[in-house]
Coordinates of C-alpha atoms and ligand atoms in Angstrom, one line a residue:
Chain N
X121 CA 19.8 114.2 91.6
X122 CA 20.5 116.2 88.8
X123 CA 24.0 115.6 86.8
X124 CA 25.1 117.2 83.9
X125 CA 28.4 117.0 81.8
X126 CA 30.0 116.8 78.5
X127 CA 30.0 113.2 76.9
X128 CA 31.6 113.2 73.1
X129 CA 31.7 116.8 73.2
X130 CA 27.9 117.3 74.3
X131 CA 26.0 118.8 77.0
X132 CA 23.7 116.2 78.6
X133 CA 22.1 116.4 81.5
X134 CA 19.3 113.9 83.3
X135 CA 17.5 113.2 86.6
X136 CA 19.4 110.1 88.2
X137 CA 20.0 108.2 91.7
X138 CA 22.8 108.9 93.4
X139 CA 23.9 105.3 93.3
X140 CA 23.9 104.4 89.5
X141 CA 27.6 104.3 88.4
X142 CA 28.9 106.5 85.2
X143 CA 29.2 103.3 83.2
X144 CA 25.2 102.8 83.4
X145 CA 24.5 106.7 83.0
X146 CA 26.4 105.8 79.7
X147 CA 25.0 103.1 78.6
X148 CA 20.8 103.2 79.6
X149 CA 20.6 106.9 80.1
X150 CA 22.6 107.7 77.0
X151 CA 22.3 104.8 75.2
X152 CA 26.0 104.5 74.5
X153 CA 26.7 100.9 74.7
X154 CA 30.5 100.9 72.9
X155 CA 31.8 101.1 76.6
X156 CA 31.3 97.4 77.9
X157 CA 31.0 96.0 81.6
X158 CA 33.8 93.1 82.2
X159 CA 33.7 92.2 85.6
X160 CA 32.1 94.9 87.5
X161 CA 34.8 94.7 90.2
X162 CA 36.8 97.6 88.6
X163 CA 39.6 94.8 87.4
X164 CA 39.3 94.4 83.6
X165 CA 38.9 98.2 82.0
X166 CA 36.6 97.0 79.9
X167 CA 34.4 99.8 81.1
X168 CA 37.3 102.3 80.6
X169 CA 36.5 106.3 79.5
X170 CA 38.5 109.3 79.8
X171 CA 37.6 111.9 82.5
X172 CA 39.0 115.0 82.1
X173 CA 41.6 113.1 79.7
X174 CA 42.0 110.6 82.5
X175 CA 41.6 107.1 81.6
X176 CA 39.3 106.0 84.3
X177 CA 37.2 102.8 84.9
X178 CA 33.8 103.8 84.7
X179 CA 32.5 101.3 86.6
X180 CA 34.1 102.5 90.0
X181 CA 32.5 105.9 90.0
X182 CA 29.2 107.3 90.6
X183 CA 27.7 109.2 87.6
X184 CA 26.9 112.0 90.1
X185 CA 30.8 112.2 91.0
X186 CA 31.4 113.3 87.5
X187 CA 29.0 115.7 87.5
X188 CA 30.3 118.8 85.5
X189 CA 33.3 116.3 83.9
X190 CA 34.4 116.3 80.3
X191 CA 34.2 112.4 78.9
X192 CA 35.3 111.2 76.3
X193 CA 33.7 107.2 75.0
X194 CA 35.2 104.8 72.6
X195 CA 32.1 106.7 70.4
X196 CA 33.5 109.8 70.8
X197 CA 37.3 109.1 69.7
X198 CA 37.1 108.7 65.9
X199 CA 37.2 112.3 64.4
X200 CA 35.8 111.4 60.9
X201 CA 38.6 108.8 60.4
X202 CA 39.0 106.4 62.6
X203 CA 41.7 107.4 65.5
X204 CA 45.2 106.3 64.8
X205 CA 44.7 103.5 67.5
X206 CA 41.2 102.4 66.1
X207 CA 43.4 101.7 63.0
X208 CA 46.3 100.2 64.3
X209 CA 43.9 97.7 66.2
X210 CA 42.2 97.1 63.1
X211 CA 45.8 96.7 61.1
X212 CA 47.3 94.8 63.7
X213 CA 44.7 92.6 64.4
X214 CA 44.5 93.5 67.6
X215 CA 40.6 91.8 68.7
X216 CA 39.3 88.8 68.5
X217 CA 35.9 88.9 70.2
X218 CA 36.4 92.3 70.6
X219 CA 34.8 92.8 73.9
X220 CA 37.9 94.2 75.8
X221 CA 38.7 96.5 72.8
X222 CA 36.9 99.5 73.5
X223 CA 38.4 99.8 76.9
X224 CA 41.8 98.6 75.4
X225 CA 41.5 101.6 72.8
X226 CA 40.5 104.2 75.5
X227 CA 42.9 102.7 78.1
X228 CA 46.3 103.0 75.7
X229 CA 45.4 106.0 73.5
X230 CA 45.6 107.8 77.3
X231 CA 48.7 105.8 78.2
X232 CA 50.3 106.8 74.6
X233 CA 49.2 110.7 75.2
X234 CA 51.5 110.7 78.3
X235 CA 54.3 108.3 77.3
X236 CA 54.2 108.3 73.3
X237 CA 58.1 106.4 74.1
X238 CA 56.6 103.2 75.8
X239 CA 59.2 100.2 75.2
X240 CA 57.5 96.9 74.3
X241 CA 58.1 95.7 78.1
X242 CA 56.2 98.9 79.3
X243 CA 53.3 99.1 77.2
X244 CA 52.8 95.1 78.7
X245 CA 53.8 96.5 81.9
X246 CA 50.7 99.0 81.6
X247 CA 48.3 97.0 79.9
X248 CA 48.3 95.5 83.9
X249 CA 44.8 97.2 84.6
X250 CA 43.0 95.8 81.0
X251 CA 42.2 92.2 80.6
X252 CA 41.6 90.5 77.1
X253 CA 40.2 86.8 77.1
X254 CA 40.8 86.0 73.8
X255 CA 44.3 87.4 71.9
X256 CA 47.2 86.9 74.1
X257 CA 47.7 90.4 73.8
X258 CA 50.7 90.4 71.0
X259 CA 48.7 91.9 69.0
X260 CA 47.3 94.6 71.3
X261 CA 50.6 95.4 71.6
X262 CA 51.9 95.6 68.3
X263 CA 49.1 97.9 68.2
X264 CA 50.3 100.3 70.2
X265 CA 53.6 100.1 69.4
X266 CA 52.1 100.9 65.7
X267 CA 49.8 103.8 67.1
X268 CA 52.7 105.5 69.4
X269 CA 55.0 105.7 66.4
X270 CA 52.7 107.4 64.7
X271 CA 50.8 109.9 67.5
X272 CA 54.5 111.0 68.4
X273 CA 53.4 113.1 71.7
X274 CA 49.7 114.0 70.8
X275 CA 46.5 113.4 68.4
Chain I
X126 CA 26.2 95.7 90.3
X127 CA 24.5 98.5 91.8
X128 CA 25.4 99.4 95.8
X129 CA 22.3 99.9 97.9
X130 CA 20.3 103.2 97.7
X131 CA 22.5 106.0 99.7
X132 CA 22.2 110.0 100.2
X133 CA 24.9 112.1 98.2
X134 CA 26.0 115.3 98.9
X135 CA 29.1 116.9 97.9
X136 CA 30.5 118.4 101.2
X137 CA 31.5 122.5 100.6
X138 CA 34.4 123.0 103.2
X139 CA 36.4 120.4 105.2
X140 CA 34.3 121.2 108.7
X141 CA 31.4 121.0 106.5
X142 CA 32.1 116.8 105.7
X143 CA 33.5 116.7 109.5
X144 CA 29.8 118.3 110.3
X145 CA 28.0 115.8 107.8
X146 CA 29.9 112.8 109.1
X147 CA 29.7 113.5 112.7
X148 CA 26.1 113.9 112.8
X149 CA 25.4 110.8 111.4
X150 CA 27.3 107.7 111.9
X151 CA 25.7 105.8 108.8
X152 CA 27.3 108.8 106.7
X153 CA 31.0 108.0 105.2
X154 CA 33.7 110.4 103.6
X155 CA 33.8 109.3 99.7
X156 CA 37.0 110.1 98.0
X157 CA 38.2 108.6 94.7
X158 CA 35.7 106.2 95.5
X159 CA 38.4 103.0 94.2
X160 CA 38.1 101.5 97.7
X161 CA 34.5 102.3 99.3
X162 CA 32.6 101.6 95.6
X163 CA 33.8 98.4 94.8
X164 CA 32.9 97.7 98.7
X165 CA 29.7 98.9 98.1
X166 CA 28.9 97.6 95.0
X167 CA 29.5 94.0 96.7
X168 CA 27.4 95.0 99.4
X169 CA 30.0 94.7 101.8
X170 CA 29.7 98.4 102.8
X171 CA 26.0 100.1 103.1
X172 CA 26.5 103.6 104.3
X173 CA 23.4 105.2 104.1
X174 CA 25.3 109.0 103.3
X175 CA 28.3 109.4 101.1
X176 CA 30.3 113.0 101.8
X177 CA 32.0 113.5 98.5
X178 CA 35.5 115.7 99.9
X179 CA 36.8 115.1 96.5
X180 CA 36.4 118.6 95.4
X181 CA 37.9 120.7 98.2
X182 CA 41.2 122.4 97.3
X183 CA 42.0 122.3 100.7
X184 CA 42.9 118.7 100.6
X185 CA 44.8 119.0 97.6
X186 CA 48.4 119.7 96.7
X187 CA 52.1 118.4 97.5
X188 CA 54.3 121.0 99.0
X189 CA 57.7 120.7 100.1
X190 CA 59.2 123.1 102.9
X191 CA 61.8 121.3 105.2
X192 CA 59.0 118.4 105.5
X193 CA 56.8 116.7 102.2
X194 CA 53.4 117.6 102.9
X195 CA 50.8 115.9 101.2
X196 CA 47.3 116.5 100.5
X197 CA 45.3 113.9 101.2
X198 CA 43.4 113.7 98.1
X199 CA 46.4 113.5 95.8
X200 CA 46.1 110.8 93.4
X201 CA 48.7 108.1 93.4
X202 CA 49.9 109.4 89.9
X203 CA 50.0 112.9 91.2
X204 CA 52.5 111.4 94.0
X205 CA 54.4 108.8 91.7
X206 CA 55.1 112.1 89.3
X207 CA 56.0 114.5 91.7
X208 CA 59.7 116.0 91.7
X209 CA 58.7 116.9 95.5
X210 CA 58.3 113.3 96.5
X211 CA 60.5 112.2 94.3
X212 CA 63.4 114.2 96.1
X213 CA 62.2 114.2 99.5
X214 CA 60.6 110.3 100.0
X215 CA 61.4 108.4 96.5
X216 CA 60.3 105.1 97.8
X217 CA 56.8 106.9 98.4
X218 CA 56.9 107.6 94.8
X219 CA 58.0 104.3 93.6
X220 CA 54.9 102.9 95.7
X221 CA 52.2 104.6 94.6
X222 CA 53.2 104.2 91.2
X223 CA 52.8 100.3 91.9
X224 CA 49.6 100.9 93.4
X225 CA 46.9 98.6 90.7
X226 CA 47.0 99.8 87.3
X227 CA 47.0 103.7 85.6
X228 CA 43.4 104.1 85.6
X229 CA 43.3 103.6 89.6
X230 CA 46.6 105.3 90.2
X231 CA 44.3 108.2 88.7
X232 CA 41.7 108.4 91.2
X233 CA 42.5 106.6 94.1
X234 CA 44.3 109.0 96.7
X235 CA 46.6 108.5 99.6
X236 CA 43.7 109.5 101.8
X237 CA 41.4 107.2 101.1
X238 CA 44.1 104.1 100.8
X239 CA 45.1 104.9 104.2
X240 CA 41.5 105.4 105.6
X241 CA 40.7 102.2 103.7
X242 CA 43.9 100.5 105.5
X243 CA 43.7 97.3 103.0
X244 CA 46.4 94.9 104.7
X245 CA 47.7 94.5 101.1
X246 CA 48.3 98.2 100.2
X247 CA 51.4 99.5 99.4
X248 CA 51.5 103.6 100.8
X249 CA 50.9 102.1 103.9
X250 CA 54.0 100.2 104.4
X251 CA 56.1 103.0 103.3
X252 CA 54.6 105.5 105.7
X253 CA 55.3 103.2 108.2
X254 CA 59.4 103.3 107.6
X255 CA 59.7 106.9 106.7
X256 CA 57.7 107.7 110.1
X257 CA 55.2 109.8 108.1
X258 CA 52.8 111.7 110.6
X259 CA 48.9 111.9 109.7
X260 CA 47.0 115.0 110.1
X261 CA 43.4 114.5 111.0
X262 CA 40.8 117.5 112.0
X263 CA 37.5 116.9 113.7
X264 CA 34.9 119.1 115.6
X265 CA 37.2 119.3 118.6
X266 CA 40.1 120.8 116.3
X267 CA 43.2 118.9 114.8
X268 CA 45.7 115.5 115.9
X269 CA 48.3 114.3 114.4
X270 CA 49.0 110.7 114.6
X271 CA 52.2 108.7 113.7
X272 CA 51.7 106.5 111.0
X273 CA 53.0 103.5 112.6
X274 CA 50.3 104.2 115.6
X275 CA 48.0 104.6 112.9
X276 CA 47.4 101.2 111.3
X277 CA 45.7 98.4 113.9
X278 CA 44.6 96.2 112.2
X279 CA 42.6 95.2 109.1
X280 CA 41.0 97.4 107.7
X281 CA 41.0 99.1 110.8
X282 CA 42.9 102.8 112.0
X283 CA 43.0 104.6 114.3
X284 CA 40.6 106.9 112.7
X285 CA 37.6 107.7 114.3
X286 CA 33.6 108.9 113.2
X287 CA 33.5 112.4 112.1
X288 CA 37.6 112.7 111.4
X289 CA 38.8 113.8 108.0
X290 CA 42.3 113.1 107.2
X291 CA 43.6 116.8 105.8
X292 CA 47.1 116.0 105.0
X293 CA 50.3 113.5 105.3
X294 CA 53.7 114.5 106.2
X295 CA 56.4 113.0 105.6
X296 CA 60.3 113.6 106.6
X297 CA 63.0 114.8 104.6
X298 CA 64.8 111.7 103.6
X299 CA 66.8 113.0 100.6
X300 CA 70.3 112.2 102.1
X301 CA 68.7 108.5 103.0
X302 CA 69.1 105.5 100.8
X303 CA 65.7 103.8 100.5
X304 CA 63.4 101.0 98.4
X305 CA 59.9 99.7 98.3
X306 CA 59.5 96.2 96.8
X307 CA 56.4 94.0 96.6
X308 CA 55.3 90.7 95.2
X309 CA 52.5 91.9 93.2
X310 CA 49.0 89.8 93.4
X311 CA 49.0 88.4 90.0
X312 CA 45.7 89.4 89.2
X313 CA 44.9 91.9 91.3
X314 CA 48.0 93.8 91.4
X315 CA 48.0 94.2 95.6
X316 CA 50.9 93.4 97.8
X317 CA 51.2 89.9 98.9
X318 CA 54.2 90.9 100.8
X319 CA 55.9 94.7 100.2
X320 CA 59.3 95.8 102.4
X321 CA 60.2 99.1 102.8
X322 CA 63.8 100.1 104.2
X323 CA 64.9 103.5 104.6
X324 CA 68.9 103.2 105.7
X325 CA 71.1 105.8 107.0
X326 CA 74.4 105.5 105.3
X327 CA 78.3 106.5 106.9
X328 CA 80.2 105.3 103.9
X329 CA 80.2 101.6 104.0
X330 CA 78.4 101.2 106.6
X331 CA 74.8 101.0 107.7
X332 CA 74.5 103.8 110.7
X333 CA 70.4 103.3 111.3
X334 CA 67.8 101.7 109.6
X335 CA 64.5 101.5 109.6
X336 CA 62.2 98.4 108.0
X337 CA 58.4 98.3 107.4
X338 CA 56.5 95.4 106.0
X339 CA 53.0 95.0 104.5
X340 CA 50.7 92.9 103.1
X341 CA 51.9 89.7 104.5
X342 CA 50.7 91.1 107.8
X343 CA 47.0 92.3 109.3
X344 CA 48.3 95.9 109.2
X345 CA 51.8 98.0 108.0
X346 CA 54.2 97.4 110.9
X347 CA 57.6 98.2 111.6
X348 CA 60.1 95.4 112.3
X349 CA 62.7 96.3 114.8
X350 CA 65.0 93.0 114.7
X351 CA 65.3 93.5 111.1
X352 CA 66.2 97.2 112.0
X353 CA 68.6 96.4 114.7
X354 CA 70.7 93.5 112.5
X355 CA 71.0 96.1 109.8
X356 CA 72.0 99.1 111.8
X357 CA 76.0 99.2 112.3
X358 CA 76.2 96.8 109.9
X359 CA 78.1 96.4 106.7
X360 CA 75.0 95.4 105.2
X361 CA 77.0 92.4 104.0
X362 CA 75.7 88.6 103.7
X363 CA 75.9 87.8 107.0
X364 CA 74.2 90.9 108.0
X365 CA 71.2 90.7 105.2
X366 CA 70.5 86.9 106.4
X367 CA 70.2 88.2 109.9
X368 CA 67.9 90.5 109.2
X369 CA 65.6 88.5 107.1
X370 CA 65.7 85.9 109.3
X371 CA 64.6 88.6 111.9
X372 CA 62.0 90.1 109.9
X373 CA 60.1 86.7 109.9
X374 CA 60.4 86.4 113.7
X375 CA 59.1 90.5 114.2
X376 CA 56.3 89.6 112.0
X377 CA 55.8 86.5 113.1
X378 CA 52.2 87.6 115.5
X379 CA 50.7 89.8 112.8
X380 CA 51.0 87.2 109.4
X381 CA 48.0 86.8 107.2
X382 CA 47.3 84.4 104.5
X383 CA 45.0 82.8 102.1
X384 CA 45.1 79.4 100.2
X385 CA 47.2 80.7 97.7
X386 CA 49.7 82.7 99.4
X387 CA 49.3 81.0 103.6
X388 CA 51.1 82.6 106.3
X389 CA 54.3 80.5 106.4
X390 CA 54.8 81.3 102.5
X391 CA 54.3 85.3 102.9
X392 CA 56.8 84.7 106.3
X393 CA 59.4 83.2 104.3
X394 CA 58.8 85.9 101.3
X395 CA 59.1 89.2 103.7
X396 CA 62.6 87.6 104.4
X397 CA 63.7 87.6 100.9
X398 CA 62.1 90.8 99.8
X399 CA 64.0 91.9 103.0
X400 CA 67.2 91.5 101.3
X401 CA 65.7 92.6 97.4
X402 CA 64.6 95.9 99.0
X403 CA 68.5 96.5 100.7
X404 CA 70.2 95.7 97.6
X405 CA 67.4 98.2 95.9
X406 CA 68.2 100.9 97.9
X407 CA 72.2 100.3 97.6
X408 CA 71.2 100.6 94.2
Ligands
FAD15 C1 41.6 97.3 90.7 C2 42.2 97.9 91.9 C3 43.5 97.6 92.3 C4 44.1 98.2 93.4 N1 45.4 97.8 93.6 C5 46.0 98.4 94.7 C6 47.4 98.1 95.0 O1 48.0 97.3 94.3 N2 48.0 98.7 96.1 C7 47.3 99.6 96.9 O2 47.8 100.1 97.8 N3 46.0 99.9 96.6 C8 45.4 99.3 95.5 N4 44.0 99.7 95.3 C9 43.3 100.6 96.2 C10 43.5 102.0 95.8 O3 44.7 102.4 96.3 C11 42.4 102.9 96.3 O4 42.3 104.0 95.5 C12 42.6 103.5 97.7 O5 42.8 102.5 98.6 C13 41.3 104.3 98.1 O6 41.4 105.6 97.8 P1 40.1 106.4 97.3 O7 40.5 107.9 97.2 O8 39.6 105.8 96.1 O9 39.2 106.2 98.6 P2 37.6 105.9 98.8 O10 37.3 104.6 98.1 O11 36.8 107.1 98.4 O12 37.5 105.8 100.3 C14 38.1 104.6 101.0 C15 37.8 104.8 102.5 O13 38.5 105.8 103.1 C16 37.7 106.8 103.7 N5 38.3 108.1 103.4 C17 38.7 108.5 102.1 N6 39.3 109.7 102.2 C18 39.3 110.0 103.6 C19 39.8 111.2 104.3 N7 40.5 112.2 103.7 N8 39.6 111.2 105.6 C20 39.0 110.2 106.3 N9 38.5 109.1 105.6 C21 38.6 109.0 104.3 C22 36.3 106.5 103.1 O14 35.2 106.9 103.9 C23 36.3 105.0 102.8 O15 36.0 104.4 104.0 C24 43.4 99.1 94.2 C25 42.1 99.5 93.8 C26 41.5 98.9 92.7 C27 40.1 99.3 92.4
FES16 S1 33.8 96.5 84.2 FE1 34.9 98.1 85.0 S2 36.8 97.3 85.3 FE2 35.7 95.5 84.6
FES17 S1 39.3 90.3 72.1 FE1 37.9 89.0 73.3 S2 38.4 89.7 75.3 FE2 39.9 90.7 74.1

């Protein structure tokens, strides 16, 4: 089945079956592996992209569902510089292995775009839906508390 | 994990996916998907045709006109963040904004949770206490069914083949005082026991009330004792232990468990989120 959509600001379009899931069309039809597979079982948002702005686990939808979709990847959020929440990850020492990050990055630059006032207890409240093995997340969310100070509402 | 090979198609009107669904029984209505491809991915669920109804505006929107009238492919964060259900049903709000984690809140709708009837779901259990009605069309035309008729079992509705749920109403309760509270999963976020009260106020005094509980149970259910110890109560100690004492006994036929959380543990819980949930909606 033909999909086509808009990944990184980019028209693609390709020839797939109806059951391979948006993270896959990512990752072996586009060869964009920065978003990473966790669990599979739509629990660590490892696998999370935006949709439409919409943070979204890209492992629990079909690529053909978000056929016509604007995406945005951990590949696609730097603008020249790194994003203000690639940095404060970076600053903060956010990562250890660093396989969480990319969904960590996608999942709470959303999160900051709608709430840019999180308090420390809600920014752990929301990090509910992303799992990171390694840190113990203080530094994830220092992170963010860095990064919403300084995106103030937008980026 | 990839589900087993399936048909797409993306259904163009409401009797179009009624028409796709009915013809074929191995077909199934696909929604957010947050439910059905997790299923499917685990092979637990092989429908041979998925009707994608997530693009018809026909099923979308809240509106509020003496009733809350939900679309039933609102998201859960377009429900948590409406002003509409905010005034009309708060606790339906508060619910679907405990519903997993903000990327599912995003796609997963109201629809397909209720279609989906996880025992552990939250929506559910608040339906239940606000006596929210379900609209449903099919070949033959349109039903309506009462929430509390519609969950059986788990995983199981009343819902039948070739049935779309179109919308979900829900009564004015602005002048109500009401609560949903759960004991979150702790790692997968789903109710291991959620109480919902809705209570009709005269002053001190408690004039009606209406309980619900879920996820300690096979299905959303109302609990009458707890309803009857409440109502012309002063909701005071001696009334909240009644009622959470009764709550264990109405539920009592229905509990569920696992070896982490068995029955007798989510029985005793349901009585003590009985009394959390009051004291939430006293506020
Ligand atoms: C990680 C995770 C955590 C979650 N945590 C919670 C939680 O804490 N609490 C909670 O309540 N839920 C939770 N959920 C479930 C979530 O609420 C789902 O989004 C919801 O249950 C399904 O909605 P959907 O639109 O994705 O439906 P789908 O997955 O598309 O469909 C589910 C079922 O309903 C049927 N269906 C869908 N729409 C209709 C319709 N309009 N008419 C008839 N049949 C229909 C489908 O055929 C399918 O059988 C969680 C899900 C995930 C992935
Ligand atoms: S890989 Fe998608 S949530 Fe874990
Ligand atoms: S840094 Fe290793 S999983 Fe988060």
């Amino acid at each position: 089945m033909k999909v086509s959509m808009t990944v990184n600001g980019k028209g693609v379009e390709r020839d797939v079956e109806p059951r391979m899931l948006l993270v896959h069309f990512l990752r072996e039809e586009l060869d964009m592996t920065g978003t990473k597979i966790g669990c599979d079982t739509s629990q660590c948002g490892a696998c999370t992209v935006h949709l439409d702005g919409k943070a979204l686990k890209s492992c629990t939808m079909l690529a053909v569902q978000a056929d016509g979709a604007d995406i945005t990847t951990i590949e696609g959020l730097a603008n020249g510089d790194l994003h203000v929440m690639q940095e404060s990850f970076w600053e903060n020492h956010g990562l250890q292995c660093g396989y969480c990050t990319p969904g960590m990055i996608m999942s709470t630059t959303a999160l900051v775009q709608d709430n840019p006032n999180m308090s420390e207890g809600e920014i752990r409240h929301q990090l509910e839906g992303n799992l990171c093995r390694c840190t113990g997340y203080h530094n994830i969310v220092k992170a963010v508390q860095q990064a919403s100070e300084k995106m103030g509402g937008g980026d | 994990m990839w589900p087993k090979e399936f048909d797409y198609v993306r259904a163009s009107s409401v009797d179009d996916a009624i028409q796709q669904t009915s013809d074929n029984t191995d077909a199934k209505i696909l929604a957010g998907g947050h439910s059905l491809l997790p299923a499917m991915k685990l092979r637990l669920s092989e429908p041979g045709k998925l009707v994608d109804i997530s693009r018809l505006a026909d099923l979308k929107g809240i509106s509020a006109n003496g009733t809350l009238s939900i679309g039933a492919m609102s998201t859960h964060a377009e429900i948590a963040a409406s002003a509409d259900v905010q005034q009309y049903c708060a606790s339906l709000a508060t619910a679907c904004g405990m519903v997993g984690d903000h990327q599912v809140r995003n796609f997963g709708t109201l629809g397909g949770n209720i279609a989906h009837a996880d025992p552990a779901s939250d929506p559910p259990t608040v339906l239940v206490a606000a006596g929210a009605t379900i609209h449903i069309k099919r070949s033959r035309g349109e039903r309506s069914v009462s929430a509390e008729d519609f969950f059986i079992d788990l995983f199981t509705t009343d819902l039948e083949d070739g049935e779309v749920i179109t919308r979900i109403e829900v009564p004015n309760l602005s002048g109500h005082k009401a609560a949903y509270v759960k004991m979150p999963h702790p790692a997968s976020r789903y109710a291991i026991v959620g109480v919902a009260v809705i209570l009709e106020m005269d002053g001190d005094t408690c004039k009606s009330a209406r309980v619900a509980v879920g996820g300690a149970t096979v299905s959303a259910m109302r609990a009458s004792g707890a309803e009857s110890a409440l109502s012309g109560s002063s909701l005071d100690d001696a009334a909240l232990n009644a009622a959470a004492s009764a709550v264990q006994s109405d539920i009592s036929d229905a509990l569920m468990g696992d070896v982490s959380y068995p029955e007798s543990y989510r029985q005793a819980m349901s009585g003590v989120y009985l009394k959390r949930a009051v004291k939430a909606a006293l506020g």
